[in-house]
PDB file of C-alpha atoms in Angstrom:
ATOM      1  CA  UNK A   1     -27.040  28.416   6.390  1.00 54.00           C
ATOM      2  CA  UNK A   2     -24.546  26.198   8.159  1.00 58.00           C
ATOM      3  CA  UNK A   3     -24.807  22.424   8.825  1.00 50.00           C
ATOM      4  CA  UNK A   4     -26.310  22.919  12.292  1.00 44.00           C
ATOM      5  CA  UNK A   5     -28.929  25.114  10.676  1.00 49.00           C
ATOM      6  CA  UNK A   6     -29.663  22.221   8.374  1.00 46.00           C
ATOM      7  CA  UNK A   7     -30.374  19.945  11.302  1.00 48.00           C
ATOM      8  CA  UNK A   8     -32.436  22.451  13.267  1.00 40.00           C
ATOM      9  CA  UNK A   9     -34.248  24.414  10.629  1.00 41.00           C
ATOM     10  CA  UNK A  10     -34.107  23.672   6.883  1.00 38.00           C
ATOM     11  CA  UNK A  11     -32.462  20.831   4.941  1.00 38.00           C
ATOM     12  CA  UNK A  12     -32.436  19.104   1.578  1.00 36.00           C
ATOM     13  CA  UNK A  13     -32.100  15.426   0.982  1.00 34.00           C
ATOM     14  CA  UNK A  14     -30.422  14.131  -2.106  1.00 35.00           C
ATOM     15  CA  UNK A  15     -32.036  12.302  -5.031  1.00 34.00           C
ATOM     16  CA  UNK A  16     -29.469   9.696  -6.001  1.00 31.00           C
ATOM     17  CA  UNK A  17     -31.317   8.237  -8.962  1.00 33.00           C
ATOM     18  CA  UNK A  18     -29.033  10.319 -11.145  1.00 32.00           C
ATOM     19  CA  UNK A  19     -25.657  11.989 -10.836  1.00 33.00           C
ATOM     20  CA  UNK A  20     -27.355  15.219  -9.738  1.00 32.00           C
ATOM     21  CA  UNK A  21     -28.929  15.942  -6.334  1.00 33.00           C
ATOM     22  CA  UNK A  22     -32.166  17.866  -5.889  1.00 30.00           C
ATOM     23  CA  UNK A  23     -34.029  18.957  -2.766  1.00 32.00           C
ATOM     24  CA  UNK A  24     -37.158  16.988  -1.978  1.00 29.00           C
ATOM     25  CA  UNK A  25     -40.478  17.755  -0.361  1.00 29.00           C
ATOM     26  CA  UNK A  26     -43.194  15.336   0.672  1.00 30.00           C
ATOM     27  CA  UNK A  27     -46.945  15.833   0.550  1.00 30.00           C
ATOM     28  CA  UNK A  28     -49.314  15.224   3.477  1.00 28.00           C
ATOM     29  CA  UNK A  29     -52.721  13.743   2.839  1.00 32.00           C
ATOM     30  CA  UNK A  30     -54.160  17.237   3.035  1.00 33.00           C
ATOM     31  CA  UNK A  31     -51.962  18.210   0.080  1.00 36.00           C
ATOM     32  CA  UNK A  32     -49.820  20.593   2.131  1.00 37.00           C
ATOM     33  CA  UNK A  33     -46.130  20.584   1.160  1.00 32.00           C
ATOM     34  CA  UNK A  34     -43.757  19.924   4.046  1.00 32.00           C
ATOM     35  CA  UNK A  35     -40.010  20.041   3.737  1.00 31.00           C
ATOM     36  CA  UNK A  36     -38.053  16.952   4.636  1.00 30.00           C
ATOM     37  CA  UNK A  37     -36.153  19.009   7.254  1.00 36.00           C
ATOM     38  CA  UNK A  38     -39.449  19.768   9.062  1.00 36.00           C
ATOM     39  CA  UNK A  39     -40.161  16.025   9.268  1.00 32.00           C
ATOM     40  CA  UNK A  40     -36.656  15.172  10.447  1.00 39.00           C
ATOM     41  CA  UNK A  41     -35.786  18.336  12.353  1.00 47.00           C
ATOM     42  CA  UNK A  42     -36.870  17.283  15.842  1.00 42.00           C
ATOM     43  CA  UNK A  43     -34.920  13.987  15.792  1.00 43.00           C
ATOM     44  CA  UNK A  44     -31.891  15.590  14.137  1.00 44.00           C
ATOM     45  CA  UNK A  45     -31.886  18.431  16.673  1.00 43.00           C
ATOM     46  CA  UNK A  46     -31.916  15.979  19.536  1.00 42.00           C
ATOM     47  CA  UNK A  47     -29.056  13.994  18.007  1.00 45.00           C
ATOM     48  CA  UNK A  48     -26.974  17.077  17.180  1.00 43.00           C
ATOM     49  CA  UNK A  49     -27.110  18.366  20.771  1.00 40.00           C
ATOM     50  CA  UNK A  50     -25.045  15.368  21.835  1.00 39.00           C
ATOM     51  CA  UNK A  51     -22.164  16.324  19.553  1.00 42.00           C
ATOM     52  CA  UNK A  52     -19.145  17.959  21.203  1.00 38.00           C
ATOM     53  CA  UNK A  53     -17.269  20.940  19.772  1.00 38.00           C
ATOM     54  CA  UNK A  54     -14.605  19.929  17.235  1.00 39.00           C
ATOM     55  CA  UNK A  55     -11.331  18.749  18.780  1.00 39.00           C
ATOM     56  CA  UNK A  56      -8.017  18.902  17.039  1.00 37.00           C
ATOM     57  CA  UNK A  57      -5.777  15.884  16.877  1.00 36.00           C
ATOM     58  CA  UNK A  58      -1.996  16.192  16.941  1.00 37.00           C
ATOM     59  CA  UNK A  59      -0.439  18.701  14.527  1.00 45.00           C
ATOM     60  CA  UNK A  60      -3.346  18.325  12.127  1.00 53.00           C
ATOM     61  CA  UNK A  61      -6.606  20.115  12.485  1.00 82.00           C
ATOM     62  CA  UNK A  62      -8.962  17.291  11.679  1.00 90.00           C
ATOM     63  CA  UNK A  63     -11.798  17.040  14.166  1.00 93.00           C
ATOM     64  CA  UNK A  64     -12.514  13.787  16.008  1.00 92.00           C
ATOM     65  CA  UNK A  65     -15.773  12.840  14.321  1.00 95.00           C
ATOM     66  CA  UNK A  66     -17.194  12.657  10.815  1.00 96.00           C
ATOM     67  CA  UNK A  67     -20.048  14.963  11.722  1.00 97.00           C
ATOM     68  CA  UNK A  68     -17.730  17.626  13.002  1.00 97.00           C
ATOM     69  CA  UNK A  69     -15.677  17.246   9.819  1.00 96.00           C
ATOM     70  CA  UNK A  70     -18.798  17.711   7.709  1.00 97.00           C
ATOM     71  CA  UNK A  71     -19.347  20.989   9.570  1.00 96.00           C
ATOM     72  CA  UNK A  72     -15.732  22.036   8.851  1.00 96.00           C
ATOM     73  CA  UNK A  73     -15.903  21.375   5.090  1.00 97.00           C
ATOM     74  CA  UNK A  74     -19.331  22.860   4.519  1.00 97.00           C
ATOM     75  CA  UNK A  75     -18.144  26.409   3.584  1.00 97.00           C
ATOM     76  CA  UNK A  76     -16.107  24.914   0.667  1.00 97.00           C
ATOM     77  CA  UNK A  77     -18.171  21.849  -0.308  1.00 98.00           C
ATOM     78  CA  UNK A  78     -21.701  22.299   0.980  1.00 98.00           C
ATOM     79  CA  UNK A  79     -23.346  19.254   2.546  1.00 97.00           C
ATOM     80  CA  UNK A  80     -22.294  15.651   1.781  1.00 97.00           C
ATOM     81  CA  UNK A  81     -24.511  13.427  -0.329  1.00 96.00           C
ATOM     82  CA  UNK A  82     -26.804  10.761   0.962  1.00 96.00           C
ATOM     83  CA  UNK A  83     -25.367   7.429  -0.222  1.00 97.00           C
ATOM     84  CA  UNK A  84     -27.688   4.778  -1.580  1.00 98.00           C
ATOM     85  CA  UNK A  85     -25.574   1.982  -3.041  1.00 98.00           C
ATOM     86  CA  UNK A  86     -28.593   0.552  -4.922  1.00 98.00           C
ATOM     87  CA  UNK A  87     -28.527   3.679  -7.135  1.00 97.00           C
ATOM     88  CA  UNK A  88     -24.815   3.684  -7.774  1.00 98.00           C
ATOM     89  CA  UNK A  89     -23.038   2.271 -10.873  1.00 98.00           C
ATOM     90  CA  UNK A  90     -21.573  -1.188 -10.364  1.00 98.00           C
ATOM     91  CA  UNK A  91     -17.938  -1.415 -11.404  1.00 97.00           C
ATOM     92  CA  UNK A  92     -17.709  -4.151 -14.045  1.00 97.00           C
ATOM     93  CA  UNK A  93     -14.926  -6.738 -14.014  1.00 97.00           C
ATOM     94  CA  UNK A  94     -13.638  -8.670 -17.008  1.00 97.00           C
ATOM     95  CA  UNK A  95     -11.676 -11.804 -17.775  1.00 97.00           C
ATOM     96  CA  UNK A  96     -10.385 -11.913 -21.384  1.00 97.00           C
ATOM     97  CA  UNK A  97     -12.876  -9.199 -22.242  1.00 97.00           C
ATOM     98  CA  UNK A  98     -15.928 -11.043 -20.834  1.00 97.00           C
ATOM     99  CA  UNK A  99     -17.888  -9.730 -17.843  1.00 97.00           C
ATOM    100  CA  UNK A 100     -17.416 -11.975 -14.795  1.00 97.00           C
ATOM    101  CA  UNK A 101     -18.429 -12.049 -11.117  1.00 96.00           C
ATOM    102  CA  UNK A 102     -16.822 -13.335  -7.979  1.00 94.00           C
ATOM    103  CA  UNK A 103     -13.250 -13.088  -6.714  1.00 91.00           C
ATOM    104  CA  UNK A 104      -9.841 -14.735  -7.075  1.00 90.00           C
ATOM    105  CA  UNK A 105     -10.000 -14.689 -10.915  1.00 93.00           C
ATOM    106  CA  UNK A 106      -7.309 -13.490 -13.336  1.00 94.00           C
ATOM    107  CA  UNK A 107      -9.038 -10.124 -13.917  1.00 95.00           C
ATOM    108  CA  UNK A 108      -8.293  -7.902 -16.855  1.00 96.00           C
ATOM    109  CA  UNK A 109      -8.900  -4.884 -14.616  1.00 95.00           C
ATOM    110  CA  UNK A 110      -7.988  -5.741 -10.993  1.00 94.00           C
ATOM    111  CA  UNK A 111      -8.412  -2.990  -8.430  1.00 88.00           C
ATOM    112  CA  UNK A 112      -4.733  -2.553  -7.373  1.00 77.00           C
ATOM    113  CA  UNK A 113      -6.011  -1.145  -4.057  1.00 71.00           C
ATOM    114  CA  UNK A 114      -4.303  -3.447  -1.622  1.00 64.00           C
ATOM    115  CA  UNK A 115      -6.826  -6.271  -1.378  1.00 70.00           C
ATOM    116  CA  UNK A 116      -8.066  -9.058  -3.604  1.00 86.00           C
ATOM    117  CA  UNK A 117     -10.471  -7.906  -6.329  1.00 94.00           C
ATOM    118  CA  UNK A 118     -14.106  -8.758  -5.797  1.00 95.00           C
ATOM    119  CA  UNK A 119     -17.059  -8.045  -8.013  1.00 96.00           C
ATOM    120  CA  UNK A 120     -19.882  -5.859  -6.686  1.00 97.00           C
ATOM    121  CA  UNK A 121     -18.073  -2.582  -5.927  1.00 97.00           C
ATOM    122  CA  UNK A 122     -19.867   0.629  -6.902  1.00 98.00           C
ATOM    123  CA  UNK A 123     -19.215   4.258  -7.797  1.00 97.00           C
ATOM    124  CA  UNK A 124     -21.504   7.287  -7.904  1.00 97.00           C
ATOM    125  CA  UNK A 125     -21.003  10.958  -8.756  1.00 96.00           C
ATOM    126  CA  UNK A 126     -23.075  13.519  -6.892  1.00 97.00           C
ATOM    127  CA  UNK A 127     -23.445  17.230  -7.660  1.00 96.00           C
ATOM    128  CA  UNK A 128     -22.567  19.615  -4.847  1.00 97.00           C
ATOM    129  CA  UNK A 129     -25.238  21.709  -3.139  1.00 96.00           C
ATOM    130  CA  UNK A 130     -25.852  23.770  -0.092  1.00 95.00           C
ATOM    131  CA  UNK A 131     -28.073  22.858   2.874  1.00 90.00           C
ATOM    132  CA  UNK A 132     -30.913  24.741   1.206  1.00 92.00           C
ATOM    133  CA  UNK A 133     -30.470  22.828  -2.037  1.00 93.00           C
ATOM    134  CA  UNK A 134     -28.669  25.564  -4.027  1.00 97.00           C
ATOM    135  CA  UNK A 135     -26.384  24.026  -6.598  1.00 97.00           C
ATOM    136  CA  UNK A 136     -22.646  24.407  -6.178  1.00 98.00           C
ATOM    137  CA  UNK A 137     -21.399  24.014  -9.788  1.00 97.00           C
ATOM    138  CA  UNK A 138     -17.724  23.896  -8.756  1.00 97.00           C
ATOM    139  CA  UNK A 139     -18.280  21.034  -6.276  1.00 97.00           C
ATOM    140  CA  UNK A 140     -18.472  17.339  -7.024  1.00 97.00           C
ATOM    141  CA  UNK A 141     -18.716  14.399  -4.645  1.00 98.00           C
ATOM    142  CA  UNK A 142     -17.906  10.756  -5.506  1.00 96.00           C
ATOM    143  CA  UNK A 143     -18.931   7.787  -3.379  1.00 97.00           C
ATOM    144  CA  UNK A 144     -17.156   4.443  -3.628  1.00 96.00           C
ATOM    145  CA  UNK A 145     -18.503   1.184  -2.270  1.00 96.00           C
ATOM    146  CA  UNK A 146     -15.462  -1.144  -2.152  1.00 94.00           C
ATOM    147  CA  UNK A 147     -16.522  -4.767  -1.846  1.00 95.00           C
ATOM    148  CA  UNK A 148     -14.641  -7.710  -0.485  1.00 92.00           C
ATOM    149  CA  UNK A 149     -17.533  -9.887   0.671  1.00 93.00           C
ATOM    150  CA  UNK A 150     -17.059 -13.603   0.359  1.00 91.00           C
ATOM    151  CA  UNK A 151     -20.790 -14.232   0.379  1.00 94.00           C
ATOM    152  CA  UNK A 152     -24.092 -12.557   1.431  1.00 94.00           C
ATOM    153  CA  UNK A 153     -23.474 -14.117   4.856  1.00 94.00           C
ATOM    154  CA  UNK A 154     -19.935 -12.704   5.075  1.00 92.00           C
ATOM    155  CA  UNK A 155     -20.247  -9.026   4.201  1.00 95.00           C
ATOM    156  CA  UNK A 156     -17.020  -7.091   4.097  1.00 92.00           C
ATOM    157  CA  UNK A 157     -15.896  -3.868   2.480  1.00 94.00           C
ATOM    158  CA  UNK A 158     -15.944  -0.151   3.054  1.00 94.00           C
ATOM    159  CA  UNK A 159     -17.845   2.870   1.829  1.00 97.00           C
ATOM    160  CA  UNK A 160     -15.967   6.141   1.295  1.00 95.00           C
ATOM    161  CA  UNK A 161     -16.789   9.460  -0.298  1.00 95.00           C
ATOM    162  CA  UNK A 162     -14.766  12.379  -1.501  1.00 96.00           C
ATOM    163  CA  UNK A 163     -15.797  16.003  -1.941  1.00 97.00           C
ATOM    164  CA  UNK A 164     -13.827  18.236  -4.323  1.00 97.00           C
ATOM    165  CA  UNK A 165     -14.051  21.972  -5.237  1.00 97.00           C
ATOM    166  CA  UNK A 166     -12.715  22.298  -8.775  1.00 96.00           C
ATOM    167  CA  UNK A 167     -12.120  26.045  -8.338  1.00 96.00           C
ATOM    168  CA  UNK A 168     -10.231  26.068  -5.051  1.00 96.00           C
ATOM    169  CA  UNK A 169      -8.929  22.523  -4.836  1.00 95.00           C
ATOM    170  CA  UNK A 170     -10.530  22.015  -1.431  1.00 96.00           C
ATOM    171  CA  UNK A 171     -10.979  18.277  -0.796  1.00 96.00           C
ATOM    172  CA  UNK A 172     -12.587  16.194   1.962  1.00 96.00           C
ATOM    173  CA  UNK A 173     -12.387  12.514   2.662  1.00 95.00           C
ATOM    174  CA  UNK A 174     -14.841  10.370   4.635  1.00 96.00           C
ATOM    175  CA  UNK A 175     -14.132   6.672   5.173  1.00 93.00           C
ATOM    176  CA  UNK A 176     -16.079   3.864   6.811  1.00 94.00           C
ATOM    177  CA  UNK A 177     -14.587   0.935   8.700  1.00 86.00           C
ATOM    178  CA  UNK A 178     -14.648  -2.504   7.166  1.00 85.00           C
ATOM    179  CA  UNK A 179     -17.612  -3.418   9.385  1.00 88.00           C
ATOM    180  CA  UNK A 180     -20.421  -2.165   7.160  1.00 95.00           C
ATOM    181  CA  UNK A 181     -22.862  -5.061   7.602  1.00 93.00           C
ATOM    182  CA  UNK A 182     -25.301  -2.954   9.683  1.00 94.00           C
ATOM    183  CA  UNK A 183     -26.083  -0.941   6.537  1.00 97.00           C
ATOM    184  CA  UNK A 184     -24.798  -2.956   3.547  1.00 97.00           C
ATOM    185  CA  UNK A 185     -25.848  -6.214   2.040  1.00 97.00           C
ATOM    186  CA  UNK A 186     -24.615  -7.967  -1.118  1.00 97.00           C
ATOM    187  CA  UNK A 187     -26.451  -9.875  -3.830  1.00 97.00           C
ATOM    188  CA  UNK A 188     -26.058 -13.615  -4.169  1.00 95.00           C
ATOM    189  CA  UNK A 189     -23.680 -14.704  -6.973  1.00 92.00           C
ATOM    190  CA  UNK A 190     -22.743 -11.201  -8.257  1.00 96.00           C
ATOM    191  CA  UNK A 191     -21.892  -9.856  -4.713  1.00 96.00           C
ATOM    192  CA  UNK A 192     -23.194  -6.378  -5.742  1.00 98.00           C
ATOM    193  CA  UNK A 193     -23.271  -4.025  -2.788  1.00 98.00           C
ATOM    194  CA  UNK A 194     -26.631  -2.615  -1.729  1.00 98.00           C
ATOM    195  CA  UNK A 195     -27.976  -0.443   1.086  1.00 98.00           C
ATOM    196  CA  UNK A 196     -28.191   3.066   2.426  1.00 98.00           C
ATOM    197  CA  UNK A 197     -25.494   4.604   4.603  1.00 98.00           C
ATOM    198  CA  UNK A 198     -26.271   6.889   7.531  1.00 97.00           C
ATOM    199  CA  UNK A 199     -26.493  10.583   6.765  1.00 97.00           C
ATOM    200  CA  UNK A 200     -25.916  13.806   8.679  1.00 96.00           C
ATOM    201  CA  UNK A 201     -29.554  14.011   9.780  1.00 95.00           C
ATOM    202  CA  UNK A 202     -28.498  11.389  12.386  1.00 97.00           C
ATOM    203  CA  UNK A 203     -25.116  12.574  13.657  1.00 97.00           C
ATOM    204  CA  UNK A 204     -24.649   9.656  16.069  1.00 97.00           C
ATOM    205  CA  UNK A 205     -25.132   7.019  13.407  1.00 97.00           C
ATOM    206  CA  UNK A 206     -23.178   9.031  10.853  1.00 97.00           C
ATOM    207  CA  UNK A 207     -20.252   8.976  13.271  1.00 97.00           C
ATOM    208  CA  UNK A 208     -20.658   5.276  13.796  1.00 96.00           C
ATOM    209  CA  UNK A 209     -20.396   4.693  10.074  1.00 96.00           C
ATOM    210  CA  UNK A 210     -17.695   7.144   8.998  1.00 96.00           C
ATOM    211  CA  UNK A 211     -14.368   8.608  10.164  1.00 93.00           C
ATOM    212  CA  UNK A 212     -12.577  11.846   9.176  1.00 91.00           C
ATOM    213  CA  UNK A 213      -9.113  11.810   7.592  1.00 87.00           C
ATOM    214  CA  UNK A 214      -7.300  12.194  10.921  1.00 73.00           C
ATOM    215  CA  UNK A 215      -8.157   8.570  11.723  1.00 52.00           C
ATOM    216  CA  UNK A 216      -7.439   7.174   8.219  1.00 51.00           C
ATOM    217  CA  UNK A 217      -4.476   8.318   6.136  1.00 51.00           C
ATOM    218  CA  UNK A 218      -6.270   9.008   2.868  1.00 48.00           C
ATOM    219  CA  UNK A 219      -3.441  11.113   1.467  1.00 50.00           C
ATOM    220  CA  UNK A 220      -1.110   8.095   1.469  1.00 48.00           C
ATOM    221  CA  UNK A 221      -2.925   6.984  -1.692  1.00 49.00           C
ATOM    222  CA  UNK A 222      -4.308  10.360  -2.816  1.00 46.00           C
ATOM    223  CA  UNK A 223      -1.013  12.244  -2.902  1.00 52.00           C
ATOM    224  CA  UNK A 224      -1.396  14.303  -6.073  1.00 55.00           C
ATOM    225  CA  UNK A 225      -5.094  13.999  -6.987  1.00 70.00           C
ATOM    226  CA  UNK A 226      -8.316  13.536  -5.059  1.00 77.00           C
ATOM    227  CA  UNK A 227      -9.408  10.763  -7.407  1.00 89.00           C
ATOM    228  CA  UNK A 228      -7.475   7.563  -8.075  1.00 83.00           C
ATOM    229  CA  UNK A 229      -7.889   6.341 -11.668  1.00 89.00           C
ATOM    230  CA  UNK A 230      -7.017   2.947 -13.091  1.00 91.00           C
ATOM    231  CA  UNK A 231      -8.692   0.400 -15.374  1.00 93.00           C
ATOM    232  CA  UNK A 232     -10.798  -0.810 -12.445  1.00 94.00           C
ATOM    233  CA  UNK A 233     -12.113   2.579 -11.396  1.00 93.00           C
ATOM    234  CA  UNK A 234     -12.647   4.001 -14.894  1.00 95.00           C
ATOM    235  CA  UNK A 235     -14.658   0.932 -15.988  1.00 96.00           C
ATOM    236  CA  UNK A 236     -17.659   2.425 -14.234  1.00 96.00           C
ATOM    237  CA  UNK A 237     -19.370   4.821 -16.684  1.00 97.00           C
ATOM    238  CA  UNK A 238     -22.120   7.389 -16.156  1.00 96.00           C
ATOM    239  CA  UNK A 239     -25.227   5.601 -17.502  1.00 95.00           C
ATOM    240  CA  UNK A 240     -25.894   6.302 -21.160  1.00 95.00           C
ATOM    241  CA  UNK A 241     -22.433   7.756 -21.774  1.00 96.00           C
ATOM    242  CA  UNK A 242     -18.814   6.639 -22.170  1.00 96.00           C
ATOM    243  CA  UNK A 243     -17.698   9.104 -19.484  1.00 96.00           C
ATOM    244  CA  UNK A 244     -16.194   7.549 -16.351  1.00 96.00           C
ATOM    245  CA  UNK A 245     -18.065   8.158 -13.112  1.00 95.00           C
ATOM    246  CA  UNK A 246     -14.834   9.259 -11.543  1.00 94.00           C
ATOM    247  CA  UNK A 247     -13.877  12.841 -12.610  1.00 93.00           C
ATOM    248  CA  UNK A 248     -10.651  13.014 -14.631  1.00 92.00           C
ATOM    249  CA  UNK A 249      -8.542  15.964 -13.564  1.00 92.00           C
ATOM    250  CA  UNK A 250      -5.562  17.444 -15.340  1.00 89.00           C
ATOM    251  CA  UNK A 251      -2.080  18.074 -13.942  1.00 86.00           C
ATOM    252  CA  UNK A 252      -2.834  21.749 -13.175  1.00 90.00           C
ATOM    253  CA  UNK A 253      -5.952  21.038 -11.097  1.00 93.00           C
ATOM    254  CA  UNK A 254      -5.638  22.551  -7.613  1.00 93.00           C
ATOM    255  CA  UNK A 255      -5.705  20.214  -4.618  1.00 93.00           C
ATOM    256  CA  UNK A 256      -5.489  20.413  -0.835  1.00 92.00           C
ATOM    257  CA  UNK A 257      -7.151  18.511   1.985  1.00 93.00           C
ATOM    258  CA  UNK A 258      -9.399  20.557   4.247  1.00 94.00           C
ATOM    259  CA  UNK A 259      -7.991  20.371   7.801  1.00 91.00           C
ATOM    260  CA  UNK A 260      -4.758  18.755   6.594  1.00 81.00           C
ATOM    261  CA  UNK A 261      -2.481  21.457   8.004  1.00 62.00           C
ATOM    262  CA  UNK A 262       0.675  22.512   6.242  1.00 46.00           C
TER     263      UNK A 262
END
């Protein structure tokens, strides 16, 4: 079933308390099981009717909106994850081997991503699945909350997520603007990012939060690999393991950006 089918008939939300996603149901007082899509379907259908058909931009074939791009990538990657920053892994920062918080310090593992390094950024790995909740073992998604908030009163940063098909190399990028304060807050002192980003069950808000690659040049940084790795990124480990949250690919891993043209 395609993404529109998800919004008008059946859907599965994601449990982000672990690195795997599972479909959820909720129970009415009568004990009857009702799918989440049945509860959200009417609102999602109303929102989805307002979406225009995908439009191509320039020589590339990226659509104009994030929701349309989610439709485009679904055959290769399934549906994107629902991002709850509270359930992600905080990226630790160190000074002389000791965990520290804040910004402007002489970090052992600065981010090297074009801005000053702030504590409070997060990473999470999500297993791929279809709209019906069927696992896609070749697909992995990674969400990255990149913090540069000066204080809880001055929230700044971005939230981005990447989908990757390990078998075909198909890759999708979704990026927020720096104005994430409607959805994201940060803790006092540690500056840890928290909050839930809009999902595809509300296309209008999803489009307000995210942009497709045609509007942000993701491949300028992700030229040879979907996932950037450095001491900052790999410091975040899957809980209970020494495995980085970010997947580590080898030189022979396939890679292309869906909608990226030739």
